[in-house]
Amino acid sequence: MKASQVLLGVNVDHCATLRQARYRTASREAGQAVEPDPVLFALLAERAGADGITMHLREDRRHVSEADVRRARDLISTRLNLEMACTKEMIDFARDLLPDAVCLVPENREEVTTEGGLDVLGQRDRVRAVVEAVLEKGIEPSLFIDPDGAAIEVAVSVGAPVVELHTGAYANAYYGPQRSAELNKLVAAANLAHQGGLVVNLGHGINYTNIAEIMTVPHINELNIGHTLVSRALMTGVEEAVREMKKRMRGLV
Ligand code: PXP
């Protein structure tokens, strides 16, 4: 994929995190003061060139709410990617909502954000069942996995068309001695996934600094980026934040 074709999926979860810091118990109907609105963030991101919007509906609903996801489904004009755990409840929710894509992620109650890839080796049958259940409804499933050969083989074997390679270990290693080793893992995993016929997305911990090197990973279809965009948007506004990321993805800054 040429740099000019790599898609930007904007993850708006951390906008919801900020809202929940103050309005954990208030519903949106409680008044216009309930802010910031992650759906408005999504709409502004689209205006600045986002190619898709990602939301993670967690079991405990502590950031994004069902109402957020349903409003996004109604209002956004790009693709909606729903991150979700491999549970019956979430399968039913997705089959009712009909997002364009779902990304299957692990879920630990205590984590602030998703911390590791999905354990596809340990729950192959379960993952296969979710993949089949959403494909049946025309929803494209992707598996959020560590850049690991065995996980990629499982992704191929369960019929997932897309993987999102976890870039968190690379991002954490960026200023340390393991950086190039972690980058090499991403490159090898992207090559392997591509050879296996999978579409390759990347996500987690990608920011305005590491984006240049991330763009050297081959075969990228889409980058899913959240925290750095929400953080930058506090300083510059959403549209400027998204525009600058797009420029960096294209090597223009
Ligand atoms: N991709 C997945 C599967 C995620 O769970 C997240 C959020 O944790 C992201 C991408 C975005 O990560 P970040 O907010 O670090 O950009």
Coordinates of C-alpha atoms and ligand atoms in Angstrom, one line a residue:
M1 CA 0.0 0.0 0.0
K2 CA 1.4 3.4 -0.9
A3 CA 1.7 6.0 1.9
S4 CA -0.9 8.1 0.1
Q5 CA -3.4 5.3 0.4
V6 CA -3.1 4.3 4.0
L7 CA -6.3 5.0 5.9
L8 CA -6.7 6.8 9.2
G9 CA -9.2 5.3 11.6
V10 CA -9.8 7.8 14.5
N11 CA -10.4 6.2 17.8
V12 CA -12.6 8.5 19.9
D13 CA -12.6 6.5 23.2
H14 CA -10.4 9.0 25.0
C15 CA -12.8 11.8 24.3
A16 CA -15.4 9.7 26.1
T17 CA -12.9 9.1 28.9
L18 CA -12.6 12.8 29.4
R19 CA -16.3 13.2 29.5
Q20 CA -16.6 10.3 32.1
A21 CA -14.1 12.0 34.3
R22 CA -16.8 14.4 35.2
Y23 CA -20.1 13.0 34.0
R24 CA -19.9 9.4 34.9
T25 CA -23.4 9.1 36.1
A26 CA -25.2 11.8 34.0
S27 CA -27.0 10.8 30.8
R28 CA -26.6 12.9 27.7
E29 CA -30.3 13.9 28.2
A30 CA -29.3 15.5 31.5
G31 CA -28.3 18.6 29.6
Q32 CA -26.0 20.2 27.1
A33 CA -23.3 20.5 29.7
V34 CA -22.4 16.9 29.3
E35 CA -19.2 17.3 27.4
P36 CA -17.0 16.5 25.4
D37 CA -19.2 14.5 23.0
P38 CA -17.2 11.7 21.3
V39 CA -19.6 11.7 18.4
L40 CA -19.0 15.4 17.7
F41 CA -15.3 14.6 17.9
A42 CA -15.9 11.9 15.2
L43 CA -17.8 14.3 12.9
L44 CA -15.0 16.9 13.1
A45 CA -12.4 14.2 12.5
E46 CA -14.3 13.1 9.4
R47 CA -14.4 16.7 8.2
A48 CA -10.6 16.8 8.5
G49 CA -10.0 13.6 6.5
A50 CA -10.6 10.7 8.9
D51 CA -11.4 7.6 6.9
G52 CA -13.2 5.8 9.7
I53 CA -14.2 6.1 13.3
T54 CA -13.4 3.5 16.0
M55 CA -15.2 3.1 19.3
H56 CA -14.7 0.5 22.0
L57 CA -17.8 -0.5 23.8
R58 CA -16.6 -2.1 27.0
E59 CA -18.4 -4.6 29.2
D60 CA -18.7 -2.0 32.0
R61 CA -19.4 0.9 29.6
R62 CA -17.0 3.0 31.5
H63 CA -15.9 5.2 28.5
V64 CA -18.0 4.9 25.4
S65 CA -21.7 4.2 26.0
E66 CA -24.2 2.3 23.8
A67 CA -25.9 5.6 23.1
D68 CA -22.6 7.0 21.7
V69 CA -22.2 4.0 19.4
R70 CA -25.7 4.2 18.1
R71 CA -25.5 7.9 17.5
A72 CA -22.2 7.4 15.7
R73 CA -23.8 4.7 13.5
D74 CA -26.6 7.2 12.6
L75 CA -24.4 10.2 12.1
I76 CA -21.0 9.4 10.7
S77 CA -20.5 9.1 7.0
T78 CA -17.3 7.0 7.0
R79 CA -16.8 3.5 8.3
L80 CA -17.7 2.6 11.9
N81 CA -15.3 0.1 13.5
L82 CA -16.6 -1.3 16.8
E83 CA -14.0 -2.7 19.1
M84 CA -15.4 -5.4 21.3
A85 CA -14.7 -8.4 23.4
C86 CA -15.6 -11.9 22.3
T87 CA -18.8 -12.2 24.3
K88 CA -22.3 -13.3 23.4
E89 CA -23.6 -9.9 24.5
M90 CA -21.3 -8.0 22.2
I91 CA -22.0 -10.4 19.3
D92 CA -25.7 -9.7 19.7
F93 CA -25.0 -6.0 20.0
A94 CA -22.9 -5.9 16.8
R95 CA -25.4 -8.0 14.8
D96 CA -28.1 -5.5 15.8
L97 CA -26.0 -2.3 15.2
L98 CA -24.3 -3.4 12.0
P99 CA -21.1 -1.5 12.2
D100 CA -18.9 -1.7 9.0
A101 CA -16.3 -3.6 11.0
V102 CA -15.6 -5.1 14.4
C103 CA -12.2 -5.4 15.9
L104 CA -12.0 -8.2 18.5
V105 CA -10.0 -7.2 21.5
P106 CA -9.2 -8.7 24.9
E107 CA -10.8 -7.0 27.9
N108 CA -9.5 -6.8 31.4
R109 CA -11.6 -4.9 33.8
E110 CA -8.8 -2.9 35.5
E111 CA -6.9 -1.7 32.4
V112 CA -7.3 2.0 31.4
T113 CA -6.9 1.0 27.7
T114 CA -6.4 -2.2 25.8
E115 CA -3.0 -3.6 26.9
G116 CA -2.2 -6.7 25.0
G117 CA -3.3 -8.6 21.8
L118 CA -6.2 -11.0 21.8
D119 CA -5.2 -14.5 23.0
V120 CA -6.2 -16.2 19.7
L121 CA -4.2 -19.3 20.4
G122 CA -6.0 -20.0 23.7
Q123 CA -9.5 -19.3 22.4
R124 CA -9.4 -20.3 18.8
D125 CA -12.9 -21.8 18.7
R126 CA -14.5 -18.8 20.4
V127 CA -12.8 -16.4 18.0
R128 CA -13.9 -18.5 15.0
A129 CA -17.5 -18.4 16.3
V130 CA -17.4 -14.6 16.6
V131 CA -15.8 -14.2 13.2
E132 CA -18.5 -16.4 11.6
A133 CA -21.3 -14.7 13.5
V134 CA -20.4 -11.2 12.3
L135 CA -19.4 -12.2 8.7
E136 CA -22.9 -13.7 8.4
K137 CA -24.3 -10.1 8.9
G138 CA -21.9 -8.5 6.4
I139 CA -19.7 -7.1 9.1
E140 CA -15.9 -7.3 8.5
P141 CA -14.1 -8.8 11.5
S142 CA -10.5 -8.0 12.4
L143 CA -8.4 -9.6 15.2
F144 CA -6.3 -7.3 17.4
I145 CA -3.2 -9.5 17.8
D146 CA 0.4 -9.1 18.9
P147 CA 2.9 -9.2 15.9
D148 CA 3.5 -12.9 16.3
G149 CA 3.6 -15.6 13.7
A150 CA 1.5 -18.2 15.6
A151 CA -1.3 -15.6 16.2
I152 CA -1.3 -14.8 12.5
E153 CA -1.6 -18.5 11.6
V154 CA -4.6 -18.7 13.8
A155 CA -6.2 -15.6 12.3
V156 CA -5.9 -17.2 8.8
S157 CA -7.2 -20.5 10.1
V158 CA -10.4 -19.0 11.7
G159 CA -11.2 -17.1 8.5
A160 CA -10.6 -13.6 9.7
P161 CA -10.0 -11.3 6.7
V162 CA -8.2 -8.6 8.7
V163 CA -5.7 -8.3 11.5
E164 CA -4.8 -5.3 13.5
L165 CA -1.2 -5.7 14.7
H166 CA -0.6 -4.3 18.2
T167 CA 2.0 -1.6 18.0
G168 CA 2.1 -1.0 21.7
A169 CA 5.3 -2.8 22.5
Y170 CA 7.0 -0.9 19.7
A171 CA 5.6 2.4 20.9
N172 CA 6.8 1.6 24.4
A173 CA 10.2 0.7 23.2
Y174 CA 10.6 3.8 21.0
Y175 CA 13.1 5.6 23.2
G176 CA 14.8 2.4 24.4
P177 CA 17.2 -0.2 23.1
Q178 CA 14.5 -2.6 21.8
R179 CA 13.0 -0.2 19.3
S180 CA 14.4 -1.7 16.1
A181 CA 13.8 -5.3 17.4
E182 CA 10.1 -4.3 18.0
L183 CA 9.9 -2.6 14.6
N184 CA 11.3 -5.7 13.0
K185 CA 8.6 -7.8 14.6
L186 CA 6.0 -5.6 13.1
V187 CA 7.6 -5.8 9.7
A188 CA 7.9 -9.5 9.8
A189 CA 4.3 -9.9 11.1
A190 CA 2.9 -7.6 8.4
N191 CA 4.8 -9.6 5.7
L192 CA 3.5 -12.9 7.0
A193 CA -0.1 -11.6 7.4
H194 CA 0.0 -10.2 3.9
Q195 CA 1.4 -13.5 2.5
G196 CA -1.5 -15.3 4.3
G197 CA -4.0 -13.1 2.4
L198 CA -4.9 -10.9 5.4
V199 CA -5.5 -7.2 5.3
V200 CA -3.1 -5.5 7.7
N201 CA -4.1 -2.7 10.1
L202 CA -1.9 -1.3 12.9
G203 CA -2.9 0.3 16.2
H204 CA -2.1 1.3 19.7
G205 CA 0.4 3.9 20.9
I206 CA 1.0 5.4 17.4
N207 CA 1.7 9.2 17.8
Y208 CA 3.0 12.2 15.9
T209 CA 6.6 11.2 16.6
N210 CA 6.6 7.5 15.8
I211 CA 4.3 7.8 12.8
A212 CA 7.2 8.3 10.4
E213 CA 8.8 5.0 11.3
I214 CA 5.4 3.2 11.6
M215 CA 4.8 4.2 7.9
T216 CA 7.8 2.0 7.0
V217 CA 6.0 -1.1 7.9
P218 CA 4.9 -2.8 4.7
H219 CA 1.3 -3.6 3.5
I220 CA -0.5 -1.2 5.9
N221 CA -4.2 -0.7 5.1
E222 CA -5.2 1.4 8.0
L223 CA -3.8 2.9 11.2
N224 CA -6.1 3.2 14.2
I225 CA -5.0 6.1 16.3
G226 CA -6.7 7.6 19.4
H227 CA -4.8 9.0 22.4
T228 CA -2.4 11.2 20.5
L229 CA -5.2 12.8 18.4
V230 CA -7.4 13.5 21.4
S231 CA -4.4 14.9 23.3
R232 CA -3.4 17.1 20.4
A233 CA -7.0 18.2 19.8
L234 CA -7.0 19.7 23.3
M235 CA -4.3 22.1 22.1
T236 CA -5.2 22.7 18.5
G237 CA -8.8 21.5 17.9
V238 CA -9.9 18.2 16.4
E239 CA -9.6 19.2 12.7
E240 CA -6.1 20.5 12.9
A241 CA -5.0 17.4 14.9
V242 CA -6.4 15.1 12.3
R243 CA -5.1 17.1 9.4
E244 CA -1.6 17.1 10.8
M245 CA -1.6 13.3 11.4
K246 CA -2.7 12.8 7.8
K247 CA 0.1 15.0 6.6
R248 CA 2.6 13.0 8.6
M249 CA 1.2 9.7 7.3
R250 CA 1.9 11.1 3.8
G251 CA 5.4 12.2 4.7
L252 CA 4.5 15.9 4.1
V253 CA 5.7 17.2 7.5
Ligands
PXP1 N1 -6.4 -0.2 18.3 C1 -7.0 -0.9 19.4 C2 -7.4 -2.3 19.1 C3 -7.2 -0.3 20.6 O1 -7.7 -0.9 21.6 C4 -6.8 1.1 20.8 C5 -7.0 1.8 22.0 O2 -6.4 1.2 23.1 C6 -6.2 1.7 19.7 C7 -6.0 1.1 18.5 C8 -5.7 3.2 19.8 O3 -4.7 3.3 20.6 P1 -4.1 4.7 21.0 O4 -5.3 5.3 21.8 O5 -2.9 4.4 21.8 O6 -3.9 5.5 19.8

